[in-house]
Coordinates of C-alpha atoms and ligand atoms in Angstrom, one line a residue:
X922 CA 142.8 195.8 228.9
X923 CA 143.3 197.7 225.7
X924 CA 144.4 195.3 223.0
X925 CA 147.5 196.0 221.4
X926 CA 147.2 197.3 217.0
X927 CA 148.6 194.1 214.8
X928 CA 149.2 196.0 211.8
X929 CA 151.6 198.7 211.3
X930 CA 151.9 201.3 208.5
X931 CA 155.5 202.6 207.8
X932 CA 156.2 205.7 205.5
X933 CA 159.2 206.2 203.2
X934 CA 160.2 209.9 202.6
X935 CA 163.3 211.4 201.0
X936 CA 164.1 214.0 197.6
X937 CA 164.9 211.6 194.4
X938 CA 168.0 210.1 194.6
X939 CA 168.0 209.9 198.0
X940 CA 168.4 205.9 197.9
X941 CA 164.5 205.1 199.1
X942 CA 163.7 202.8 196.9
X943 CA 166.6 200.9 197.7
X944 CA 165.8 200.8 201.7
X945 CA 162.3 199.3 200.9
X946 CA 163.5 196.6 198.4
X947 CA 166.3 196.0 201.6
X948 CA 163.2 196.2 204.0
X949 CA 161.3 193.8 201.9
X950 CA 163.7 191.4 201.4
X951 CA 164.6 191.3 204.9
X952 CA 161.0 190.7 205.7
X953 CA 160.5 188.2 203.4
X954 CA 163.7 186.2 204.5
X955 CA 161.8 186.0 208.5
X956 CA 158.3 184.9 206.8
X957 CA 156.4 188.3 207.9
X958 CA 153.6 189.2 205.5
X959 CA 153.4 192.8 204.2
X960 CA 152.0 194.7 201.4
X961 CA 154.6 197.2 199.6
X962 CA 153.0 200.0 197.8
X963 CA 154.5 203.0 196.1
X964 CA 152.7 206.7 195.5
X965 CA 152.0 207.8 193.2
X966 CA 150.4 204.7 191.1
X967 CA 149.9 200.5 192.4
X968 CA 146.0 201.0 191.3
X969 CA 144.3 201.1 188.0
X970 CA 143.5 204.9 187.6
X971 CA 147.2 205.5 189.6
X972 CA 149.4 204.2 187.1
X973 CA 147.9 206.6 184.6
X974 CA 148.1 209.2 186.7
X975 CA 151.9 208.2 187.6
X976 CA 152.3 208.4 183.6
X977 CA 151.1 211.7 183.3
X978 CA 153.0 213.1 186.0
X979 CA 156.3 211.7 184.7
X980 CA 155.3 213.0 181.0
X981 CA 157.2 216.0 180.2
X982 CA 154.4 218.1 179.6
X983 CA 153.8 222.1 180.6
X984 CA 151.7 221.6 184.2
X985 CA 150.4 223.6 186.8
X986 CA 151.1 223.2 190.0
X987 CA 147.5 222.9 190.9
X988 CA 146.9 220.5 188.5
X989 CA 150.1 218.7 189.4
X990 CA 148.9 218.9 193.6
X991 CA 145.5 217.7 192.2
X992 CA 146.7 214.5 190.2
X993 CA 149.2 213.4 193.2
X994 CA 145.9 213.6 195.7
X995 CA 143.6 211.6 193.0
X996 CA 146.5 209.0 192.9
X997 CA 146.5 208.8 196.5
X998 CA 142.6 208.3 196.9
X999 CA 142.4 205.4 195.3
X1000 CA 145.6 203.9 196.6
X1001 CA 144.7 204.7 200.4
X1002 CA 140.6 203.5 199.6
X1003 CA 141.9 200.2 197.7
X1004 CA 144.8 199.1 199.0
X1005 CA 146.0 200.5 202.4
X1006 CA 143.1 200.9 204.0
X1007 CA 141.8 197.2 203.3
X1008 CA 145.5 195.9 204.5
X1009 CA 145.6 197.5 207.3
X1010 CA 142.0 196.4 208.3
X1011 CA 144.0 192.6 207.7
X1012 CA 146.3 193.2 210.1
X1013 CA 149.3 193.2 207.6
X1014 CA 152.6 195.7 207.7
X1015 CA 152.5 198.0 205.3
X1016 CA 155.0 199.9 203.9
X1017 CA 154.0 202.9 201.8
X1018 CA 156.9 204.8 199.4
X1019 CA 155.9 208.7 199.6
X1020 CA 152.9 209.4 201.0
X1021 CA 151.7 213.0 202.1
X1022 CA 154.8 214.1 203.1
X1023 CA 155.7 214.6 199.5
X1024 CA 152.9 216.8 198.9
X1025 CA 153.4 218.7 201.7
X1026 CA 157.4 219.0 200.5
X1027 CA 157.1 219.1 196.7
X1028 CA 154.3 220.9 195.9
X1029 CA 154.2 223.5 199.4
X1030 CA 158.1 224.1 200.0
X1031 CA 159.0 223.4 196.7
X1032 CA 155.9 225.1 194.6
X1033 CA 155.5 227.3 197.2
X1034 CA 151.6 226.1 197.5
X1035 CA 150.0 226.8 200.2
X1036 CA 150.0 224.3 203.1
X1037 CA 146.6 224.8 204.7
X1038 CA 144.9 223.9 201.0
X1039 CA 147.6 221.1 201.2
X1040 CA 146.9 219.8 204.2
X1041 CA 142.9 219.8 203.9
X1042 CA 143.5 217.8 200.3
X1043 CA 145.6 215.6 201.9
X1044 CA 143.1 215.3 204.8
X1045 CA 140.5 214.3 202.3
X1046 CA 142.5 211.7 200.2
X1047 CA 143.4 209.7 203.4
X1048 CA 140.0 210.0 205.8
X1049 CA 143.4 211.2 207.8
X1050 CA 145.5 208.1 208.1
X1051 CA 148.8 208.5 209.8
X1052 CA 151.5 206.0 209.6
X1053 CA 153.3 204.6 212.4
X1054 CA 156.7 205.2 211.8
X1055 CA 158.2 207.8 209.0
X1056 CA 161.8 207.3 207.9
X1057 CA 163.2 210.1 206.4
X1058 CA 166.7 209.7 203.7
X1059 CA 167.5 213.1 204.1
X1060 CA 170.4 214.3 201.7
X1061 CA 172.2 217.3 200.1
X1062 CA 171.0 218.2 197.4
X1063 CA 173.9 218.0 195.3
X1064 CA 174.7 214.3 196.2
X1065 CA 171.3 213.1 195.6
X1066 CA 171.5 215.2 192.2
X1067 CA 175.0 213.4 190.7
X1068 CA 173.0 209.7 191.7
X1069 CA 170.2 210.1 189.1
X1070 CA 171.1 209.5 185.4
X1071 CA 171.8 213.2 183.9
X1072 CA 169.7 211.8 180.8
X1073 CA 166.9 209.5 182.2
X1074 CA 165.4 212.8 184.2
X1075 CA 161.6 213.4 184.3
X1076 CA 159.8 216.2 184.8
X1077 CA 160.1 216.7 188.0
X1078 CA 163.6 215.4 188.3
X1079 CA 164.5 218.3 185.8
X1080 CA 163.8 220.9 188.7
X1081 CA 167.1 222.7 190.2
X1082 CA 169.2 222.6 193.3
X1083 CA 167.1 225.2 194.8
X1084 CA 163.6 223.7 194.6
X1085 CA 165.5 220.4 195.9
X1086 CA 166.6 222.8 198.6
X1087 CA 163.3 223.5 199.2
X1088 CA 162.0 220.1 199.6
X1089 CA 164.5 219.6 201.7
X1090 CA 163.8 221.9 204.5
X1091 CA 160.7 220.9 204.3
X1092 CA 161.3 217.3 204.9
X1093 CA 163.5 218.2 207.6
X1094 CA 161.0 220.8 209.4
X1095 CA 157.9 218.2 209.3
X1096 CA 160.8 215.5 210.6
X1097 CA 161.7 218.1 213.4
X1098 CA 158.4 218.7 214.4
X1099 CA 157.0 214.7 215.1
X1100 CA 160.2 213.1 216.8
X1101 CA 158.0 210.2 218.1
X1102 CA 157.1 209.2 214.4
X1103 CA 159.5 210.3 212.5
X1104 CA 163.5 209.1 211.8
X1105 CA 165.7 211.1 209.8
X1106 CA 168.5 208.6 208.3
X1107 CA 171.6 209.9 207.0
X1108 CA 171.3 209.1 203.2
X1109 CA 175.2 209.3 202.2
X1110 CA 175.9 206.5 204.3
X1111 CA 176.4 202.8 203.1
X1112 CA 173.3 200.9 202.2
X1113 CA 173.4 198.2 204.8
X1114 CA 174.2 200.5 207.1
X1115 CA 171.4 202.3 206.9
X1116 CA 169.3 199.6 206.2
X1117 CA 170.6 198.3 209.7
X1118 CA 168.9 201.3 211.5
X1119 CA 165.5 201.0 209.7
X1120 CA 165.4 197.6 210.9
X1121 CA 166.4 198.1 214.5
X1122 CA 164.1 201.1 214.6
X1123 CA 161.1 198.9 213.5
X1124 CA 162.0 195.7 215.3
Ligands
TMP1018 P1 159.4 208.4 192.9 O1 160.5 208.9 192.0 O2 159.8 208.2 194.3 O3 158.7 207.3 192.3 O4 158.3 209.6 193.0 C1 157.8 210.2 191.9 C2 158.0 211.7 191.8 O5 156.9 212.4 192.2 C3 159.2 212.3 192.7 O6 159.9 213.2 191.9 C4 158.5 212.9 193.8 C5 157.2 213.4 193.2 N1 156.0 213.5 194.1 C6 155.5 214.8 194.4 O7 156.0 215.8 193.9 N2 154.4 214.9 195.2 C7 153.8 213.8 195.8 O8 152.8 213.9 196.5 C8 154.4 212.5 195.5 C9 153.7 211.2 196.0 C10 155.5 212.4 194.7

């Protein structure tokens, strides 16, 4: 009889603003509150060499999109080797904020790079770990845009409607293309309310 997997890796995807970070602080605490052990991680950055990297990234310095595709890979090798990897081996529920999703929607529909180089990268940075379940805060655009602070932007914040556009789409295609993995969450909707769905979806 094949044994049934323990551990379970969920994915948070959505363009800033979206309200992400607030699902998995609502997911946390909700999983906290019924005693189940997880580890919470957030890309790019949680290791050593990561949070420099995040730094860097965030700096508003003149970058290439290569070198920009590059650093958000290097950020995720170490994070997948040292910390998801070795949790999920435990057993434990993780729950991962951005993983190669964004790279796939920021740097190929939104720097127009090219998504076979992407893909191989991102191939090589996770030994091609997939998570379980993706959830998706898909948003216009425009809504997402009048959430963030006007004069806390960082570089990649500063980008326009269009390249948010961009990210968009392609947030929506991958979403559109793995229905068993994926959910795609209406974003405008109240907080609870949408932190309702994640948890029916995962329990
Ligand atoms: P955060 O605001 O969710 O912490 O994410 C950091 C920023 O980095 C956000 O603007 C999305 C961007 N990003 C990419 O462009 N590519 C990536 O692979 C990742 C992980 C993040």
């Amino acid at each position: 009889m094949p044994t049934e997997k323990k551990s379970k890796f969920i994915v948070f995807e959505g363009i800033d603003g979206s309200g992400k970070s607030t699902q998995v602080k609502l997911l946390a605490s909700k999983l906290l509150k019924n005693n189940i052990s997880h580890v919470l991680k957030k890309e790019p950055g949680d290791t050593i060499i990561g949070d420099k990297i995040r730094k860097l990234l965030s700096e508003d310095s003149d970058m290439s999109s290569l070198t920009e595709l590059f650093l958000f890979s290097a950020a995720r090798k170490e994070l997948v080797d040292k910390e998801i990897i070795p949790a999920l081996e435990n057993e434990t529920l993780v729950i991962l904020d951005r993983y190669i999703y964004s790279t796939i929607a920021y740097q190929g529909y939104g720097r127009n790079i090219d998504l076979e180089y992407i893909h191989h990268l991102n191939k090589m940075a996770t030994s091609d770990l997939k998570p379980d379940i993706v959830f998706l805060l898909d948003i216009h655009p425009e809504i997402s845009s009048s959430r963030i602070d006007s004069k806390k932007l960082d570089r990649i914040e500063s980008e326009s409607i269009e390249f948010y556009s961009r990210v968009r789409n392609g947030y929506l295609e991958i979403a559109e293309a793995n229905p068993n993995t994926w959910m795609i969450v209406d974003a405008s909707k109240q907080p609870e309310q949408i932190h309702t769905q994640i948890w029916d979806r995962i329990y």
